[in-house]
mmCIF file with all atom_site columns, C-alpha atoms in Angstrom:
data_model
loop_
_atom_site.group_PDB
_atom_site.id
_atom_site.type_symbol
_atom_site.label_atom_id
_atom_site.label_alt_id
_atom_site.label_comp_id
_atom_site.label_asym_id
_atom_site.label_entity_id
_atom_site.label_seq_id
_atom_site.pdbx_PDB_ins_code
_atom_site.Cartn_x
_atom_site.Cartn_y
_atom_site.Cartn_z
_atom_site.occupancy
_atom_site.B_iso_or_equiv
_atom_site.pdbx_formal_charge
_atom_site.auth_seq_id
_atom_site.auth_comp_id
_atom_site.auth_asym_id
_atom_site.auth_atom_id
_atom_site.pdbx_PDB_model_num
ATOM 1   C CA . MET A 1 1   ? -26.627 0.172   8.040  1.00 0.00 ? 1258 MET A CA 1
ATOM 2   C CA . TYR A 1 2   ? -25.619 3.697   8.437  1.00 0.00 ? 1259 TYR A CA 1
ATOM 3   C CA . LEU A 1 3   ? -21.362 3.297   9.102  1.00 0.00 ? 1260 LEU A CA 1
ATOM 4   C CA . LYS A 1 4   ? -20.370 6.934   7.767  1.00 0.00 ? 1261 LYS A CA 1
ATOM 5   C CA . GLN A 1 5   ? -16.749 8.538   9.352  1.00 0.00 ? 1262 GLN A CA 1
ATOM 6   C CA . SER A 1 6   ? -18.053 11.805  10.061 1.00 0.00 ? 1263 SER A CA 1
ATOM 7   C CA . LYS A 1 7   ? -21.151 11.360  11.015 1.00 0.00 ? 1264 LYS A CA 1
ATOM 8   C CA . LEU A 1 8   ? -20.419 8.852   14.202 1.00 0.00 ? 1265 LEU A CA 1
ATOM 9   C CA . GLY A 1 9   ? -17.114 10.425  14.257 1.00 0.00 ? 1266 GLY A CA 1
ATOM 10  C CA . ILE A 1 10  ? -15.316 7.598   14.697 1.00 0.00 ? 1267 ILE A CA 1
ATOM 11  C CA . PRO A 1 11  ? -11.687 7.523   14.303 1.00 0.00 ? 1268 PRO A CA 1
ATOM 12  C CA . ALA A 1 12  ? -9.978  6.681   10.568 1.00 0.00 ? 1269 ALA A CA 1
ATOM 13  C CA . ARG A 1 13  ? -8.355  3.438   12.655 1.00 0.00 ? 1270 ARG A CA 1
ATOM 14  C CA . PHE A 1 14  ? -10.390 1.955   14.662 1.00 0.00 ? 1271 PHE A CA 1
ATOM 15  C CA . LEU A 1 15  ? -11.092 -2.149  15.081 1.00 0.00 ? 1272 LEU A CA 1
ATOM 16  C CA . PHE A 1 16  ? -14.547 -2.817  14.893 1.00 0.00 ? 1273 PHE A CA 1
ATOM 17  C CA . VAL A 1 17  ? -15.321 -6.211  16.180 1.00 0.00 ? 1274 VAL A CA 1
ATOM 18  C CA . SER A 1 18  ? -18.454 -8.235  14.967 1.00 0.00 ? 1275 SER A CA 1
ATOM 19  C CA . ASP A 1 19  ? -21.005 -11.863 15.234 1.00 0.00 ? 1276 ASP A CA 1
ATOM 20  C CA . ARG A 1 20  ? -20.959 -11.835 12.260 1.00 0.00 ? 1277 ARG A CA 1
ATOM 21  C CA . CYS A 1 21  ? -24.244 -10.890 11.411 1.00 0.00 ? 1278 CYS A CA 1
ATOM 22  C CA . LYS A 1 22  ? -27.777 -13.450 10.873 1.00 0.00 ? 1279 LYS A CA 1
ATOM 23  C CA . GLY A 1 23  ? -26.914 -14.241 7.830  1.00 0.00 ? 1280 GLY A CA 1
ATOM 24  C CA . ALA A 1 24  ? -24.768 -14.479 5.515  1.00 0.00 ? 1281 ALA A CA 1
ATOM 25  C CA . ASN A 1 25  ? -25.621 -11.222 2.704  1.00 0.00 ? 1282 ASN A CA 1
ATOM 26  C CA . VAL A 1 26  ? -25.655 -9.391  7.275  1.00 0.00 ? 1283 VAL A CA 1
ATOM 27  C CA . SER A 1 27  ? -22.446 -9.547  7.784  1.00 0.00 ? 1284 SER A CA 1
ATOM 28  C CA . TYR A 1 28  ? -20.855 -9.526  3.397  1.00 0.00 ? 1285 TYR A CA 1
ATOM 29  C CA . TRP A 1 29  ? -22.400 -6.142  3.784  1.00 0.00 ? 1286 TRP A CA 1
ATOM 30  C CA . LEU A 1 30  ? -21.140 -5.424  6.554  1.00 0.00 ? 1287 LEU A CA 1
ATOM 31  C CA . THR A 1 31  ? -17.024 -6.220  5.746  1.00 0.00 ? 1288 THR A CA 1
ATOM 32  C CA . ASN A 1 32  ? -17.633 -4.786  3.135  1.00 0.00 ? 1289 ASN A CA 1
ATOM 33  C CA . ALA A 1 33  ? -19.511 -0.941  4.148  1.00 0.00 ? 1290 ALA A CA 1
ATOM 34  C CA . ILE A 1 34  ? -16.000 -1.667  6.960  1.00 0.00 ? 1291 ILE A CA 1
ATOM 35  C CA . ARG A 1 35  ? -13.940 -1.508  4.428  1.00 0.00 ? 1292 ARG A CA 1
ATOM 36  C CA . ILE A 1 36  ? -15.423 0.874   2.181  1.00 0.00 ? 1293 ILE A CA 1
ATOM 37  C CA . GLU A 1 37  ? -15.994 3.423   4.831  1.00 0.00 ? 1294 GLU A CA 1
ATOM 38  C CA . PHE A 1 38  ? -13.004 2.710   6.671  1.00 0.00 ? 1295 PHE A CA 1
ATOM 39  C CA . PRO A 1 39  ? -10.045 1.776   4.842  1.00 0.00 ? 1296 PRO A CA 1
ATOM 40  C CA . GLU A 1 40  ? -7.261  1.967   7.106  1.00 0.00 ? 1297 GLU A CA 1
ATOM 41  C CA . SER A 1 41  ? -9.549  0.223   10.177 1.00 0.00 ? 1298 SER A CA 1
ATOM 42  C CA . TRP A 1 42  ? -9.777  -3.426  10.888 1.00 0.00 ? 1299 TRP A CA 1
ATOM 43  C CA . HIS A 1 43  ? -12.739 -5.311  11.217 1.00 0.00 ? 1300 HIS A CA 1
ATOM 44  C CA . ARG A 1 44  ? -12.681 -8.843  13.423 1.00 0.00 ? 1301 ARG A CA 1
ATOM 45  C CA . PHE A 1 45  ? -15.348 -11.164 14.733 1.00 0.00 ? 1302 PHE A CA 1
ATOM 46  C CA . CYS A 1 46  ? -16.290 -12.915 18.102 1.00 0.00 ? 1303 CYS A CA 1
ATOM 47  C CA . MET A 1 47  ? -13.775 -15.694 18.184 1.00 0.00 ? 1304 MET A CA 1
ATOM 48  C CA . TYR A 1 48  ? -16.586 -16.100 21.540 1.00 0.00 ? 1305 TYR A CA 1
ATOM 49  C CA . HIS A 1 49  ? -19.999 -15.706 18.668 1.00 0.00 ? 1306 HIS A CA 1
ATOM 50  C CA . VAL A 1 50  ? -17.362 -17.433 16.208 1.00 0.00 ? 1307 VAL A CA 1
ATOM 51  C CA . PHE A 1 51  ? -17.064 -20.871 18.226 1.00 0.00 ? 1308 PHE A CA 1
ATOM 52  C CA . ASN A 1 52  ? -20.554 -20.378 19.367 1.00 0.00 ? 1309 ASN A CA 1
ATOM 53  C CA . ASN A 1 53  ? -21.975 -20.960 15.906 1.00 0.00 ? 1310 ASN A CA 1
ATOM 54  C CA . ILE A 1 54  ? -19.906 -24.138 15.123 1.00 0.00 ? 1311 ILE A CA 1
ATOM 55  C CA . ARG A 1 55  ? -21.548 -24.930 17.497 1.00 0.00 ? 1312 ARG A CA 1
ATOM 56  C CA . ALA A 1 56  ? -24.839 -23.963 15.988 1.00 0.00 ? 1313 ALA A CA 1
ATOM 57  C CA . LYS A 1 57  ? -23.701 -26.258 12.992 1.00 0.00 ? 1314 LYS A CA 1
ATOM 58  C CA . LYS A 1 58  ? -24.211 -29.397 15.368 1.00 0.00 ? 1315 LYS A CA 1
ATOM 59  C CA . ILE A 1 59  ? -19.867 -29.669 15.321 1.00 0.00 ? 1316 ILE A CA 1
ATOM 60  C CA . ALA A 1 60  ? -19.034 -31.882 18.674 1.00 0.00 ? 1317 ALA A CA 1
ATOM 61  C CA . VAL A 1 61  ? -16.899 -29.868 20.347 1.00 0.00 ? 1318 VAL A CA 1
ATOM 62  C CA . ASN A 1 62  ? -14.582 -30.851 23.411 1.00 0.00 ? 1319 ASN A CA 1
ATOM 63  C CA . ASP A 1 63  ? -12.612 -29.181 25.600 1.00 0.00 ? 1320 ASP A CA 1
ATOM 64  C CA . LEU A 1 64  ? -9.151  -29.388 23.610 1.00 0.00 ? 1321 LEU A CA 1
ATOM 65  C CA . ASP A 1 65  ? -11.738 -29.134 20.183 1.00 0.00 ? 1322 ASP A CA 1
ATOM 66  C CA . LYS A 1 66  ? -12.174 -25.397 21.728 1.00 0.00 ? 1323 LYS A CA 1
ATOM 67  C CA . THR A 1 67  ? -8.262  -25.097 22.267 1.00 0.00 ? 1324 THR A CA 1
ATOM 68  C CA . THR A 1 68  ? -7.481  -25.733 19.147 1.00 0.00 ? 1325 THR A CA 1
ATOM 69  C CA . ILE A 1 69  ? -10.119 -23.206 17.846 1.00 0.00 ? 1326 ILE A CA 1
ATOM 70  C CA . TYR A 1 70  ? -9.011  -20.637 19.834 1.00 0.00 ? 1327 TYR A CA 1
ATOM 71  C CA . GLY A 1 71  ? -5.438  -21.645 18.690 1.00 0.00 ? 1328 GLY A CA 1
ATOM 72  C CA . VAL A 1 72  ? -6.052  -20.028 15.213 1.00 0.00 ? 1329 VAL A CA 1
ATOM 73  C CA . ALA A 1 73  ? -7.583  -17.076 17.156 1.00 0.00 ? 1330 ALA A CA 1
ATOM 74  C CA . ASP A 1 74  ? -4.187  -16.369 18.664 1.00 0.00 ? 1331 ASP A CA 1
ATOM 75  C CA . ALA A 1 75  ? -2.201  -16.767 16.012 1.00 0.00 ? 1332 ALA A CA 1
ATOM 76  C CA . ARG A 1 76  ? 0.451   -14.080 16.432 1.00 0.00 ? 1333 ARG A CA 1
ATOM 77  C CA . SER A 1 77  ? 2.291   -14.442 12.928 1.00 0.00 ? 1334 SER A CA 1
ATOM 78  C CA . LYS A 1 78  ? 0.837   -15.682 9.117  1.00 0.00 ? 1335 LYS A CA 1
ATOM 79  C CA . ASP A 1 79  ? 3.379   -18.992 10.161 1.00 0.00 ? 1336 ASP A CA 1
ATOM 80  C CA . ALA A 1 80  ? 1.615   -20.070 13.512 1.00 0.00 ? 1337 ALA A CA 1
ATOM 81  C CA . PHE A 1 81  ? -2.090  -19.396 12.019 1.00 0.00 ? 1338 PHE A CA 1
ATOM 82  C CA . LYS A 1 82  ? -1.260  -21.657 8.743  1.00 0.00 ? 1339 LYS A CA 1
ATOM 83  C CA . SER A 1 83  ? 0.142   -24.504 11.603 1.00 0.00 ? 1340 SER A CA 1
ATOM 84  C CA . SER A 1 84  ? -3.261  -23.837 13.562 1.00 0.00 ? 1341 SER A CA 1
ATOM 85  C CA . MET A 1 85  ? -5.274  -24.479 10.827 1.00 0.00 ? 1342 MET A CA 1
ATOM 86  C CA . LEU A 1 86  ? -3.481  -27.774 9.645  1.00 0.00 ? 1343 LEU A CA 1
ATOM 87  C CA . THR A 1 87  ? -3.515  -28.870 13.216 1.00 0.00 ? 1344 THR A CA 1
ATOM 88  C CA . LEU A 1 88  ? -7.918  -27.945 12.881 1.00 0.00 ? 1345 LEU A CA 1
ATOM 89  C CA . LYS A 1 89  ? -8.099  -29.789 10.048 1.00 0.00 ? 1346 LYS A CA 1
ATOM 90  C CA . ALA A 1 90  ? -7.007  -32.987 10.611 1.00 0.00 ? 1347 ALA A CA 1
ATOM 91  C CA . ASN A 1 91  ? -8.508  -32.652 14.058 1.00 0.00 ? 1348 ASN A CA 1
ATOM 92  C CA . LEU A 1 92  ? -11.853 -30.778 13.247 1.00 0.00 ? 1349 LEU A CA 1
ATOM 93  C CA . PRO A 1 93  ? -12.061 -30.437 9.536  1.00 0.00 ? 1350 PRO A CA 1
ATOM 94  C CA . ARG A 1 94  ? -15.915 -28.629 9.309  1.00 0.00 ? 1351 ARG A CA 1
ATOM 95  C CA . ALA A 1 95  ? -15.197 -26.391 11.565 1.00 0.00 ? 1352 ALA A CA 1
ATOM 96  C CA . TYR A 1 96  ? -11.976 -25.580 9.463  1.00 0.00 ? 1353 TYR A CA 1
ATOM 97  C CA . GLN A 1 97  ? -14.037 -24.955 6.859  1.00 0.00 ? 1354 GLN A CA 1
ATOM 98  C CA . TYR A 1 98  ? -16.488 -23.131 8.705  1.00 0.00 ? 1355 TYR A CA 1
ATOM 99  C CA . LEU A 1 99  ? -12.716 -20.563 9.538  1.00 0.00 ? 1356 LEU A CA 1
ATOM 100 C CA . VAL A 1 100 ? -11.781 -20.721 5.450  1.00 0.00 ? 1357 VAL A CA 1
ATOM 101 C CA . ASP A 1 101 ? -15.477 -19.693 4.929  1.00 0.00 ? 1358 ASP A CA 1
ATOM 102 C CA . ILE A 1 102 ? -14.933 -16.359 6.583  1.00 0.00 ? 1359 ILE A CA 1
ATOM 103 C CA . GLN A 1 103 ? -14.412 -13.767 5.567  1.00 0.00 ? 1360 GLN A CA 1
ATOM 104 C CA . PRO A 1 104 ? -11.483 -12.224 5.088  1.00 0.00 ? 1361 PRO A CA 1
ATOM 105 C CA . GLY A 1 105 ? -8.845  -14.691 5.518  1.00 0.00 ? 1362 GLY A CA 1
ATOM 106 C CA . SER A 1 106 ? -6.017  -15.010 7.372  1.00 0.00 ? 1363 SER A CA 1
ATOM 107 C CA . GLU A 1 107 ? -6.414  -11.383 6.750  1.00 0.00 ? 1364 GLU A CA 1
ATOM 108 C CA . GLY A 1 108 ? -9.190  -11.293 9.974  1.00 0.00 ? 1365 GLY A CA 1
ATOM 109 C CA . TRP A 1 109 ? -7.647  -13.105 11.840 1.00 0.00 ? 1366 TRP A CA 1
ATOM 110 C CA . VAL A 1 110 ? -3.371  -12.465 12.675 1.00 0.00 ? 1367 VAL A CA 1
ATOM 111 C CA . GLN A 1 111 ? -2.531  -10.056 13.394 1.00 0.00 ? 1368 GLN A CA 1
#
């Protein structure tokens, strides 16, 4: 991966959205490359892909569960994020753990 600000013409404060890529190592390296090359930017994960990854882990979810999972991404404060995560933990512990394992943690979700 070649992320260089001067080569791509990307401004210093930019929002990167990724799908968590294939494999933990790729996601780790992409996240770190963005953090190093664009320290003032934000990196977030696409909730559509995160949700599909939860399903791919054979975690059964219904429409109410989907609303709960998306509620985590919609949190507008750290308190709202914590509350959404506690609700998720109570109802879907495996989905909760999947989200907990996503780095950089709440900083990757809360605006």
